[in-house]
Structures are given as structure tokens and as C-alpha cells.
Coordinates of N, CA, C and O in Angstrom, one line a residue:
M1 N 1.0 -1.4 -0.4 CA -0.1 -0.1 -0.2 C 1.0 1.7 0.3 O 1.9 1.5 0.5
S2 N 0.6 2.2 -1.2 CA 1.7 3.3 -1.0 C 1.1 4.6 0.4 O 0.0 4.7 0.3
E3 N 1.7 4.9 0.5 CA 1.6 6.2 1.5 C 1.5 7.8 0.6 O 2.2 7.8 0.2
A4 N 0.5 8.6 1.7 CA 0.4 9.6 0.8 C 0.9 10.9 2.0 O 1.0 10.9 3.1
K5 N 1.5 12.0 1.7 CA 2.0 12.6 2.0 C 1.1 14.6 1.5 O 1.3 14.7 1.0
V6 N 0.1 15.0 2.9 CA -0.2 16.2 2.2 C 0.7 16.8 2.4 O 1.4 17.3 3.5
Q7 N 0.7 18.5 1.4 CA 1.6 18.9 1.4 C 1.1 20.4 0.5 O 1.3 21.6 1.9
D8 N -0.3 20.7 0.8 CA -1.2 21.8 0.8 C -2.9 21.7 0.9 O -3.3 20.1 0.6
I9 N -3.5 22.6 1.4 CA -4.8 22.2 1.7 C -5.7 23.8 1.7 O -4.8 24.5 2.1
S10 N -6.3 24.1 0.5 CA -6.9 25.6 0.7 C -8.2 25.1 0.2 O -8.8 23.8 -0.4
V11 N -9.1 25.9 0.0 CA -10.8 25.8 -0.2 C -11.0 26.4 -2.2 O -10.2 28.1 -2.4
V12 N -11.4 26.2 -2.7 CA -11.4 26.6 -4.4 C -12.5 26.1 -5.3 O -13.1 25.2 -3.9
C13 N -13.3 27.1 -5.5 CA -14.5 26.7 -6.4 C -14.0 26.3 -8.0 O -13.5 26.6 -8.3
P14 N -15.3 26.1 -7.9 CA -15.9 25.1 -10.1 C -14.6 26.0 -10.5 O -14.9 27.6 -10.9
G15 N -14.0 25.4 -11.7 CA -13.9 26.0 -12.6 C -12.6 27.0 -11.9 O -11.6 27.6 -13.3
Q16 N -11.8 27.0 -10.7 CA -11.2 27.7 -11.0 C -9.7 26.4 -10.9 O -9.8 25.6 -11.2
R17 N -8.6 27.4 -12.1 CA -7.2 26.3 -11.8 C -6.5 26.1 -10.7 O -6.3 26.8 -9.9
L18 N -5.9 24.9 -10.8 CA -5.8 24.7 -9.5 C -3.5 24.6 -9.8 O -3.1 24.7 -9.1
G19 N -3.6 24.1 -11.5 CA -2.1 24.3 -12.0 C -1.7 23.9 -13.2 O -2.5 23.1 -13.5
H20 N -0.5 23.8 -13.5 CA -0.5 22.9 -14.7 C -0.2 21.9 -14.7 O 0.4 20.8 -13.3
A21 N 0.2 21.1 -15.6 CA -0.3 19.7 -15.5 C 1.2 18.7 -15.9 O 1.0 18.0 -15.4
D22 N 1.7 19.5 -16.0 CA 3.5 19.4 -15.3 C 4.3 19.6 -14.2 O 4.9 19.2 -14.1
E23 N 3.6 20.1 -13.4 CA 3.7 20.1 -12.0 C 2.6 19.5 -10.7 O 3.1 19.0 -9.7
M24 N 1.3 18.8 -11.8 CA 0.5 17.6 -10.7 C -0.4 17.0 -11.2 O -0.5 16.9 -13.2
L25 N -0.8 15.8 -10.9 CA -1.4 15.0 -11.9 C -3.4 15.2 -11.0 O -2.9 16.2 -10.1
S26 N -4.1 15.2 -12.1 CA -5.3 15.2 -11.6 C -6.1 14.2 -11.2 O -5.7 12.9 -11.3
G27 N -6.6 14.1 -10.4 CA -7.3 13.8 -9.7 C -8.4 13.8 -8.8 O -9.3 14.4 -9.8
I28 N -9.5 13.0 -8.0 CA -11.3 13.5 -8.0 C -10.9 14.6 -8.1 O -10.9 15.1 -7.5
G29 N -12.2 15.0 -8.7 CA -13.1 15.9 -8.0 C -12.1 17.9 -9.1 O -12.3 18.9 -9.1
T30 N -10.9 16.9 -10.6 CA -10.5 17.8 -11.1 C -10.4 17.2 -12.6 O -11.3 16.3 -12.0
V31 N -10.5 18.9 -13.8 CA -10.5 17.8 -14.6 C -9.2 19.0 -15.4 O -8.4 19.4 -14.6
L32 N -8.6 17.3 -16.9 CA -7.4 18.5 -17.1 C -8.4 19.2 -18.2 O -8.5 17.8 -19.3
R33 N -7.6 19.9 -18.4 CA -8.5 21.0 -20.0 C -7.1 21.9 -20.2 O -6.4 22.4 -19.4
S34 N -6.1 21.6 -22.1 CA -5.8 22.3 -22.4 C -4.3 22.5 -21.5 O -3.9 23.2 -21.0
N35 N -4.0 21.6 -21.2 CA -2.5 20.9 -19.5 C -2.7 21.8 -18.4 O -1.7 22.3 -18.0
Y36 N -4.0 22.1 -17.8 CA -4.5 22.6 -16.6 C -5.4 22.0 -16.4 O -6.2 21.3 -16.6
V37 N -4.6 22.2 -14.8 CA -6.0 21.0 -13.7 C -6.6 22.2 -13.1 O -6.7 22.9 -12.4
Y38 N -7.9 22.3 -13.6 CA -9.3 23.3 -12.6 C -10.3 21.5 -11.7 O -10.1 20.2 -11.8
S39 N -10.4 23.2 -11.0 CA -11.7 22.4 -9.9 C -13.1 22.3 -10.8 O -12.8 22.9 -11.6
T40 N -13.7 21.0 -10.6 CA -15.2 20.5 -10.8 C -15.9 20.9 -9.6 O -16.8 20.6 -9.9
L41 N -15.4 20.9 -8.3 CA -16.3 20.9 -7.0 C -15.8 22.4 -6.5 O -15.1 23.2 -6.9
A42 N -17.1 23.1 -5.2 CA -16.3 24.1 -4.6 C -16.2 22.4 -3.4 O -17.2 22.1 -3.0
G43 N -15.2 22.7 -3.1 CA -14.5 21.9 -1.9 C -13.0 23.2 -1.4 O -12.7 23.7 -1.5
I44 N -12.3 20.9 -0.7 CA -11.1 21.8 0.1 C -10.3 20.5 -1.4 O -10.3 20.0 -2.0
K45 N -9.4 21.6 -2.0 CA -7.9 21.9 -2.7 C -7.1 20.6 -2.0 O -6.5 21.5 -0.6
T46 N -6.5 19.2 -2.1 CA -5.7 18.2 -0.9 C -4.2 18.8 -2.3 O -4.5 17.8 -3.1
V47 N -3.3 18.7 -2.9 CA -1.9 18.2 -2.7 C -1.6 17.3 -2.3 O -0.5 17.9 -1.1
A48 N -1.5 15.9 -2.3 CA -0.5 15.0 -2.1 C 0.8 14.4 -2.4 O 0.2 13.8 -3.7
Q49 N 1.2 14.1 -2.1 CA 2.4 13.3 -2.8 C 2.5 11.5 -2.6 O 2.4 11.1 -1.2
I50 N 2.4 10.7 -3.0 CA 2.4 9.5 -3.3 C 3.0 8.9 -3.7 O 3.9 8.7 -4.6
D51 N 4.2 7.5 -2.8 CA 5.0 7.2 -3.0 C 4.4 6.8 -3.9 O 4.0 6.0 -4.9
G52 N 5.8 6.9 -5.1 CA 6.0 6.0 -6.2 C 5.1 6.7 -6.9 O 5.5 6.2 -8.8
E53 N 4.7 7.5 -7.0 CA 4.1 9.0 -8.1 C 5.0 9.9 -8.6 O 5.9 10.8 -6.9
E54 N 5.9 10.5 -9.3 CA 6.9 11.2 -9.8 C 6.1 13.0 -9.1 O 7.0 13.5 -8.9
L55 N 5.0 13.0 -9.6 CA 4.0 14.3 -9.0 C 3.2 14.1 -8.4 O 2.1 12.7 -8.2
P56 N 2.8 14.9 -7.5 CA 2.0 14.8 -6.6 C 0.5 15.1 -7.4 O 0.4 15.8 -8.0
I57 N -0.2 14.6 -6.6 CA -1.6 14.4 -7.1 C -3.0 15.6 -6.8 O -3.0 15.2 -5.7
V58 N -3.3 16.3 -6.5 CA -3.8 17.3 -6.7 C -6.0 16.6 -6.9 O -6.3 16.0 -7.9
Q59 N -6.9 17.0 -5.8 CA -7.7 16.9 -6.0 C -8.7 17.8 -5.0 O -8.4 18.2 -3.9
V60 N -9.9 17.5 -5.3 CA -11.0 18.8 -4.6 C -12.2 17.5 -4.2 O -12.9 17.2 -4.5
I61 N -11.7 17.6 -2.8 CA -13.5 16.9 -1.7 C -14.4 18.4 -1.3 O -13.7 19.3 -0.9
L62 N -15.7 17.5 -0.8 CA -16.3 17.7 -0.6 C -16.5 18.3 1.5 O -15.9 17.3 1.7
P63 N -16.4 19.4 1.4 CA -16.2 19.8 3.1 C -17.7 18.7 3.6 O -19.0 18.6 3.0
H64 N -17.4 18.3 4.8 CA -18.4 17.6 5.6 C -19.3 18.8 5.7 O -19.2 19.0 6.7
V65 N -20.5 18.1 5.1 CA -21.7 19.2 5.5 C -22.7 18.5 6.8 O -23.7 17.5 6.4
E66 N -22.5 18.6 7.6 CA -23.2 18.4 9.0 C -25.5 18.4 8.5 O -25.0 20.1 9.1
R67 N -25.9 17.5 8.3 CA -27.4 18.1 8.4 C -28.0 17.5 9.6 O -27.7 16.7 10.5
G68 N -29.6 18.8 9.5 CA -30.1 19.0 10.5 C -31.1 17.4 10.4 O -31.5 17.0 10.0
H69 N -31.3 17.0 11.7 CA -31.8 16.3 12.3 C -33.7 16.2 12.3 O -34.4 15.5 13.5
S70 N -33.4 17.8 12.9 CA -35.0 18.0 13.3 C -35.9 18.5 12.7 O -35.6 19.1 11.2
A71 N -36.8 19.0 12.8 CA -37.7 19.1 12.0 C -38.9 20.5 12.1 O -37.7 21.5 13.3
P72 N -38.7 21.6 11.4 CA -39.6 22.5 11.3 C -40.1 23.1 12.6 O -41.1 22.1 12.8
E73 N -40.0 23.8 13.4 CA -41.4 24.5 14.6 C -42.3 26.0 14.2 O -41.3 26.7 13.8
I74 N -42.9 26.0 14.4 CA -43.6 27.2 15.1 C -42.7 28.1 15.6 O -42.2 27.7 16.1
G75 N -42.6 29.7 14.3 CA -41.6 30.5 14.4 C -40.5 30.2 13.9 O -40.0 31.6 13.8
S76 N -40.0 29.2 13.2 CA -38.9 28.7 12.4 C -39.2 29.6 10.9 O -40.0 29.8 10.9
V77 N -37.9 30.2 11.2 CA -37.8 30.8 9.4 C -37.2 29.7 8.4 O -36.1 28.8 9.6
V78 N -37.7 29.3 7.6 CA -37.7 28.2 6.9 C -37.2 28.9 5.3 O -37.8 29.9 5.0
T79 N -36.1 28.0 4.2 CA -36.2 28.2 2.9 C -36.9 26.8 2.2 O -36.5 26.1 2.7
A80 N -37.8 27.4 1.1 CA -38.4 25.7 1.1 C -38.7 26.9 -0.6 O -38.3 27.5 -1.3
K81 N -38.7 24.9 -2.0 CA -39.0 25.7 -2.9 C -40.5 25.3 -3.4 O -40.9 24.2 -2.9
V82 N -41.2 26.2 -4.0 CA -42.6 25.8 -4.2 C -42.3 24.8 -5.8 O -41.7 24.8 -6.9
I83 N -43.4 23.7 -5.2 CA -43.8 23.0 -6.4 C -45.3 23.2 -7.4 O -44.6 22.6 -7.8
S84 N -45.9 23.5 -6.0 CA -46.9 24.1 -7.9 C -48.1 24.8 -6.6 O -48.0 25.0 -5.5
V85 N -49.3 26.1 -7.3 CA -49.4 26.7 -7.0 C -51.1 26.7 -7.7 O -51.0 25.4 -8.7
N86 N -52.0 27.3 -7.0 CA -53.6 26.6 -7.4 C -53.6 28.4 -6.8 O -53.7 28.7 -5.8
P87 N -55.3 28.3 -6.9 CA -55.8 29.9 -6.5 C -55.7 29.7 -4.8 O -55.9 31.0 -4.8
R88 N -55.6 28.7 -4.0 CA -55.7 28.7 -3.1 C -54.7 28.9 -2.0 O -54.7 29.7 -0.9
F89 N -53.7 28.3 -2.6 CA -52.8 28.0 -1.5 C -51.1 27.5 -2.9 O -51.3 27.0 -4.1
A90 N -50.0 28.0 -2.3 CA -48.8 27.6 -2.8 C -48.5 26.1 -2.2 O -48.0 26.7 -0.8
K91 N -47.9 25.2 -2.8 CA -47.2 23.6 -1.9 C -45.7 23.8 -2.5 O -45.1 24.6 -3.5
T92 N -45.4 23.7 -1.1 CA -43.5 23.8 -1.2 C -43.7 22.4 -0.8 O -43.6 22.2 -0.1
A93 N -42.0 22.5 -0.7 CA -41.2 21.4 -0.2 C -39.8 22.2 0.5 O -38.8 23.0 0.0
I94 N -39.7 21.9 2.0 CA -39.2 22.4 3.4 C -38.2 22.1 2.7 O -37.5 20.8 3.2
L95 N -36.9 23.2 2.4 CA -35.5 22.4 2.9 C -33.9 22.7 3.2 O -33.5 22.4 4.3
C96 N -34.5 23.6 4.3 CA -33.5 23.8 5.1 C -34.4 24.9 6.5 O -35.6 25.8 6.5
V97 N -34.2 24.5 7.7 CA -34.6 25.9 8.7 C -33.7 26.5 9.0 O -32.5 26.3 9.2
G98 N -33.7 28.0 9.7 CA -32.6 28.7 9.7 C -32.2 28.8 8.6 O -31.8 28.6 7.6
N99 N -30.3 28.6 9.0 CA -29.2 27.8 8.0 C -28.4 26.9 7.7 O -27.9 25.6 7.6
T100 N -29.6 25.9 8.6 CA -29.5 24.0 8.3 C -30.5 23.6 7.9 O -31.6 23.2 7.6
P101 N -29.0 22.9 6.8 CA -30.1 22.2 5.9 C -31.1 21.4 6.4 O -30.2 20.2 7.5
L102 N -31.9 20.1 5.7 CA -32.8 19.4 6.3 C -32.4 18.1 5.8 O -31.6 18.1 4.4
A103 N -32.4 16.8 6.9 CA -31.4 15.5 6.0 C -32.8 15.2 5.2 O -33.1 14.5 4.1
S104 N -34.2 15.2 5.0 CA -35.4 15.2 4.6 C -36.2 16.4 4.1 O -36.3 16.9 5.3
T105 N -36.8 16.8 3.4 CA -37.7 17.6 2.9 C -38.5 17.5 3.9 O -39.4 16.1 4.1
F106 N -39.4 18.8 4.1 CA -40.7 18.0 4.8 C -41.6 19.2 4.1 O -41.6 19.9 3.0
S107 N -42.8 19.3 3.7 CA -44.2 19.6 2.9 C -44.6 20.8 3.7 O -45.2 20.3 4.9
G108 N -44.1 22.4 2.9 CA -45.3 23.0 3.3 C -46.1 23.8 2.1 O -46.3 23.7 1.4
M109 N -47.6 24.5 3.3 CA -48.3 25.0 2.4 C -48.6 27.2 3.2 O -48.3 26.8 3.5
I110 N -48.2 27.2 1.6 CA -48.6 29.0 1.7 C -50.0 28.9 1.3 O -50.1 29.3 0.2
R111 N -51.0 29.6 2.2 CA -51.9 29.9 1.6 C -52.8 31.4 1.7 O -52.0 32.5 1.7
V112 N -52.8 31.3 1.0 CA -53.9 33.5 -0.1 C -53.5 34.3 0.9 O -52.9 35.1 0.9
Q113 N -54.4 33.4 2.6 CA -54.5 34.4 3.1 C -53.2 34.9 4.2 O -53.2 35.6 5.0
D114 N -52.0 34.6 3.8 CA -50.8 33.8 4.9 C -49.2 34.8 3.7 O -48.5 34.7 4.6
I115 N -50.2 35.2 2.8 CA -48.6 35.7 1.5 C -48.1 37.2 2.0 O -47.2 37.4 2.5
R116 N -49.0 38.4 2.1 CA -49.1 39.2 3.0 C -50.2 39.7 3.9 O -51.4 38.8 4.4
A117 N -49.2 40.8 5.0 CA -50.2 41.0 6.0 C -51.3 42.0 5.5 O -51.9 42.2 6.7
T118 N -51.2 43.3 5.0 CA -52.5 44.2 4.1 C -53.0 43.2 3.0 O -51.9 42.8 2.4
A119 N -53.9 44.2 2.4 CA -54.8 43.6 1.1 C -55.0 42.6 0.7 O -54.6 41.7 -0.2
K120 N -55.4 41.6 1.9 CA -55.0 39.7 2.1 C -56.6 39.7 1.0 O -56.7 38.8 0.1
D121 N -56.8 40.3 0.6 CA -58.4 40.1 -0.4 C -58.1 39.9 -1.8 O -59.0 40.0 -2.7
Q122 N -56.5 41.2 -2.2 CA -56.5 41.6 -3.4 C -55.2 40.3 -4.2 O -54.9 40.3 -5.0
V123 N -55.5 39.5 -2.7 CA -53.6 38.3 -3.0 C -54.0 37.6 -4.6 O -55.2 37.0 -4.0
E124 N -53.2 37.2 -5.3 CA -53.6 36.2 -5.8 C -52.1 35.3 -5.6 O -51.0 35.3 -6.5
V125 N -52.3 34.1 -6.0 CA -51.1 33.1 -5.7 C -50.1 33.0 -6.2 O -49.4 33.4 -6.5
Y126 N -50.8 33.1 -7.5 CA -50.1 33.4 -8.6 C -49.2 34.0 -9.7 O -48.3 34.2 -9.5
Q127 N -50.4 35.3 -9.0 CA -48.6 36.6 -8.8 C -48.7 36.8 -7.8 O -47.2 37.9 -7.5
S128 N -47.8 35.6 -7.2 CA -46.9 36.0 -5.5 C -45.5 34.9 -6.0 O -45.1 35.4 -5.2
F129 N -46.1 33.5 -6.7 CA -45.0 32.7 -6.8 C -45.6 32.0 -7.7 O -46.3 31.8 -8.1
R130 N -44.6 31.6 -8.1 CA -44.3 30.3 -8.9 C -43.6 29.3 -8.9 O -42.1 28.9 -8.1
P131 N -44.0 28.2 -9.9 CA -43.5 26.7 -9.5 C -41.5 26.5 -9.7 O -41.4 27.7 -10.5
G132 N -41.2 26.6 -8.4 CA -39.7 26.6 -9.0 C -38.8 28.1 -8.1 O -38.2 27.6 -7.5
D133 N -39.3 28.4 -7.7 CA -39.4 30.2 -7.3 C -38.4 29.3 -5.4 O -39.4 28.3 -5.1
I134 N -37.5 29.7 -4.9 CA -37.0 29.5 -4.0 C -37.9 31.0 -3.3 O -37.6 32.1 -2.4
V135 N -38.6 30.3 -1.5 CA -39.4 31.5 -0.5 C -38.4 31.7 0.8 O -37.8 30.1 1.3
R136 N -38.4 32.0 1.9 CA -38.2 32.7 2.9 C -39.5 32.9 3.5 O -40.4 33.4 3.3
A137 N -40.1 31.4 4.0 CA -41.1 31.6 4.7 C -40.7 31.3 6.5 O -40.0 30.8 6.8
E138 N -41.7 31.6 7.5 CA -42.1 31.4 8.9 C -43.4 30.4 9.1 O -44.5 30.7 8.8
V139 N -42.7 29.2 9.6 CA -43.4 28.1 10.2 C -44.9 28.6 11.4 O -43.9 29.2 12.2
I140 N -46.0 29.0 10.8 CA -47.1 29.7 11.9 C -47.9 28.8 12.2 O -48.7 29.1 13.5
S141 N -47.7 27.3 11.4 CA -48.3 26.1 12.4 C -48.2 25.2 12.0 O -47.8 24.7 10.7
L142 N -48.4 23.8 12.9 CA -48.2 22.2 12.5 C -49.1 22.1 11.2 O -48.6 21.3 10.4
G143 N -50.1 22.7 10.8 CA -50.7 22.3 9.9 C -51.6 20.7 10.0 O -51.5 20.5 11.3
D144 N -51.9 20.8 8.9 CA -52.8 19.3 8.8 C -51.4 18.3 9.1 O -50.2 18.1 9.2
S145 N -52.1 16.7 9.1 CA -50.7 15.5 8.8 C -50.3 15.8 7.4 O -49.3 15.1 8.1
R146 N -50.2 16.5 6.9 CA -49.8 16.4 5.8 C -48.5 17.6 5.5 O -47.5 17.2 4.8
S147 N -48.7 19.2 5.5 CA -47.9 20.0 5.1 C -48.0 20.7 6.8 O -49.0 20.7 7.1
Y148 N -46.9 21.7 6.7 CA -46.5 23.0 7.8 C -47.6 24.2 6.9 O -47.0 24.0 5.7
Y149 N -48.1 24.8 8.2 CA -48.9 26.4 7.4 C -47.4 27.0 7.4 O -46.8 27.2 8.2
L150 N -47.1 27.5 6.5 CA -46.2 29.0 6.2 C -46.3 30.1 5.9 O -47.8 30.4 5.7
S151 N -46.2 31.7 6.7 CA -46.5 32.8 6.1 C -45.4 33.3 5.3 O -44.2 33.3 5.8
T152 N -45.4 34.4 4.8 CA -44.5 34.6 4.0 C -44.8 36.6 4.2 O -44.5 37.8 3.4
A153 N -45.7 37.1 5.2 CA -46.2 38.1 5.2 C -46.1 39.1 6.1 O -46.2 40.2 7.0
K154 N -44.7 38.8 6.0 CA -43.5 39.8 6.3 C -42.8 40.3 5.6 O -42.1 39.8 4.1
N155 N -41.7 41.8 5.8 CA -40.6 42.4 4.2 C -39.5 41.7 4.4 O -39.7 41.3 2.5
E156 N -38.9 40.8 5.6 CA -38.5 40.0 4.8 C -38.7 38.6 4.7 O -37.0 37.7 4.2
L157 N -39.5 38.2 4.2 CA -40.4 37.3 3.7 C -40.4 37.0 2.6 O -41.4 38.2 2.3
G158 N -40.7 35.6 1.6 CA -41.3 36.3 -0.4 C -40.4 35.0 -0.9 O -39.0 34.5 -0.1
V159 N -40.0 35.8 -2.0 CA -39.4 35.1 -3.5 C -37.9 35.7 -2.7 O -37.5 36.4 -2.7
V160 N -37.0 34.5 -2.7 CA -35.7 35.1 -2.2 C -35.0 35.0 -3.9 O -34.0 35.1 -4.7
F161 N -35.2 33.7 -4.7 CA -34.5 33.5 -5.8 C -35.8 33.2 -6.7 O -36.7 32.3 -6.4
A162 N -35.7 33.0 -7.7 CA -36.4 32.6 -9.3 C -36.2 33.0 -10.6 O -35.4 33.6 -10.7
Q163 N -36.9 32.3 -11.5 CA -36.1 32.2 -12.4 C -36.5 32.4 -14.2 O -38.1 32.1 -13.9
S164 N -36.4 33.2 -14.9 CA -37.0 33.3 -16.0 C -37.4 32.8 -17.0 O -36.8 31.4 -17.2
D165 N -38.6 32.9 -17.8 CA -39.2 31.6 -18.6 C -37.9 31.4 -19.7 O -37.7 30.4 -20.0
A166 N -37.0 32.6 -19.8 CA -35.9 32.1 -20.3 C -34.5 31.1 -19.6 O -33.2 31.4 -20.2
G167 N -34.6 31.2 -18.3 CA -33.7 30.6 -17.4 C -32.1 31.8 -16.9 O -32.1 30.6 -16.7
V168 N -32.9 31.8 -17.1 CA -31.9 33.3 -16.2 C -32.5 33.7 -14.7 O -33.7 33.7 -14.4
T169 N -32.1 33.9 -13.9 CA -32.3 34.8 -12.0 C -32.8 35.5 -12.6 O -31.8 36.7 -13.5
M170 N -34.2 35.6 -11.6 CA -35.2 37.2 -12.0 C -34.4 38.4 -10.8 O -33.7 37.6 -10.2
I171 N -34.0 39.5 -11.1 CA -33.2 40.5 -10.7 C -34.5 41.2 -9.9 O -35.6 41.9 -10.5
P172 N -34.8 41.6 -8.3 CA -36.4 41.9 -8.2 C -36.3 43.5 -8.2 O -35.0 44.2 -8.2
L173 N -37.2 44.1 -8.6 CA -37.2 45.6 -8.7 C -38.4 46.5 -7.6 O -37.4 47.1 -7.3
S174 N -39.1 45.9 -6.9 CA -39.6 46.5 -5.4 C -40.4 45.0 -4.6 O -40.2 43.6 -5.4
W175 N -41.1 44.7 -3.9 CA -41.8 44.4 -3.3 C -42.3 43.1 -3.9 O -43.1 42.4 -3.6
C176 N -42.6 43.5 -4.7 CA -43.9 42.7 -5.5 C -43.5 42.0 -6.8 O -44.3 41.3 -8.2
E177 N -42.5 42.9 -7.7 CA -41.9 42.1 -9.2 C -40.6 42.4 -9.3 O -39.7 42.7 -8.5
M178 N -40.7 41.3 -10.1 CA -39.2 40.8 -10.4 C -39.2 41.1 -12.0 O -40.1 40.9 -13.1
M179 N -37.9 41.3 -12.6 CA -37.6 41.3 -13.9 C -36.0 40.4 -14.7 O -35.3 39.7 -13.2
C180 N -36.1 39.8 -15.5 CA -35.4 38.8 -16.1 C -34.3 40.2 -17.2 O -34.6 40.5 -17.7
P181 N -32.7 40.0 -16.9 CA -32.2 40.4 -16.9 C -32.0 40.7 -18.8 O -31.6 41.5 -19.3
K182 N -32.6 39.4 -19.1 CA -32.1 38.6 -20.4 C -33.1 39.8 -21.6 O -32.9 39.7 -22.5
T183 N -34.3 39.1 -21.3 CA -35.5 39.7 -22.2 C -36.4 40.8 -21.5 O -37.0 41.1 -22.3
R184 N -36.1 41.1 -20.4 CA -36.5 42.4 -19.5 C -38.3 42.1 -19.5 O -38.4 43.4 -19.1
T185 N -38.3 41.1 -19.6 CA -40.1 40.9 -18.9 C -39.8 40.7 -17.5 O -39.0 40.7 -16.1
V186 N -41.2 41.8 -16.5 CA -41.5 41.6 -15.7 C -42.3 40.9 -15.6 O -43.6 40.6 -16.1
Q187 N -42.9 40.7 -14.2 CA -43.3 39.3 -13.9 C -43.8 39.4 -12.2 O -42.5 40.1 -10.7
S188 N -44.7 39.1 -11.8 CA -44.8 39.9 -10.2 C -44.5 38.4 -9.1 O -44.9 37.5 -9.9
R189 N -44.3 39.1 -8.0 CA -44.1 37.8 -7.4 C -43.9 38.7 -5.9 O -43.6 39.9 -5.5
K190 N -44.4 38.0 -4.6 CA -44.1 38.5 -3.0 C -42.5 39.0 -2.9 O -42.4 37.2 -2.6
V191 N -41.7 39.9 -3.1 CA -40.3 39.2 -3.4 C -40.0 39.9 -1.4 O -40.5 40.8 -0.8
A192 N -39.2 39.1 -1.1 CA -38.4 39.3 0.1 C -37.4 40.2 -0.4 O -36.9 40.7 -0.6
K193 N -37.4 40.9 1.3 CA -36.8 41.6 1.5 C -35.2 41.5 2.1 O -35.2 41.1 3.1
V194 N -34.5 41.2 1.2 CA -32.8 40.9 1.8 C -31.6 41.8 2.2 O -31.8 42.4 0.7

């Protein structure tokens, strides 16, 4: 069995040039292109000298991320992905509680009356959320046996990420509109003040 001696450790991003192919071998999490080694992952770069090899080997490994084992609680701020919308509510998959990613997703529901704090009778779910949107919301109730009830009725809650029909990340214009920078089309959303 060969022995490895670690020479260098640093954090790298995808596409970052790690070195010339004459100086190192490409390992896990890297790719060789045009005589240069590039990272294919966001992670920790290690350069190790392996016995029997002339050149050191560079690899990028994912850092260990501790996933939460807890469930959302009333009052928790969660990050969720909108799965579907209908005139009465938006169905979501809860991905994170606070800054902690969950080991498994939980089902959430943002009812029409829980979208905004004012003018609740004028709210339309499709004008606030679209499938694929990422939202910040607060857990207001444990809901029924299938879903947590969520609210976006505060300024800091609502859509934090949305993609346009052109597949481009949209830019918030106001608390109720986002724009596609590619096509310049404006769509209605309940935008979070982040």
C-alpha cells in the first residue's frame, strides 16, 4: 500500500485553475483541460505526494456538511422550494430550517391569506409565487397531517430566488415585481426584502 503525504490544503471553487499538468496529476474533483488542472467542485483542495509517483496528485473533496435532524417548529424561518400553485395556496418543499439543511424535505403550504399582511383580499397566489421559486417563510402552524402552514406576511419573507422563462435568474425591482435581465420581462412576485 502506498503512503500519501499532504503538502497543501485550501478552499477552491468550480472552474478555478489549480495548476499546470506538468506540476501535478489530476485526481478526484478535478479535470485536465489544455494542460491545466481545474476544479470541478466547490470544496477543499488537497495536494499530496504519493509514494511511487513522480508528481503530486491534486484532488478536491467536498467538506463534511452536518445536516440537521430536526423538524421545523412554529416560529422557525425556513427556506422552501415552490412545487405547485393553485388559487388557494402554494405547495412547497421545506429544504432548510434557519441555515441548517434538512436531512429530508418536509411539505409546506402557503395559503392565500398568509402571503401578505395587508390587502389580503386582493392577493393572487400565481401573482406571488411560481413553481421553482425559492422562498423564505415562517412556520405559523403545524398544519394538517400532510403539511406545515407557512407565512410570507413580513417584509423579509417571500421569494429570494426565481428563474425567468428564459432560464435566467431574475432581479427584484420592488416588493412585488422581478425582472428577467435577458428579456426585460417583468413578472409579479411577493419579493423578500433581503
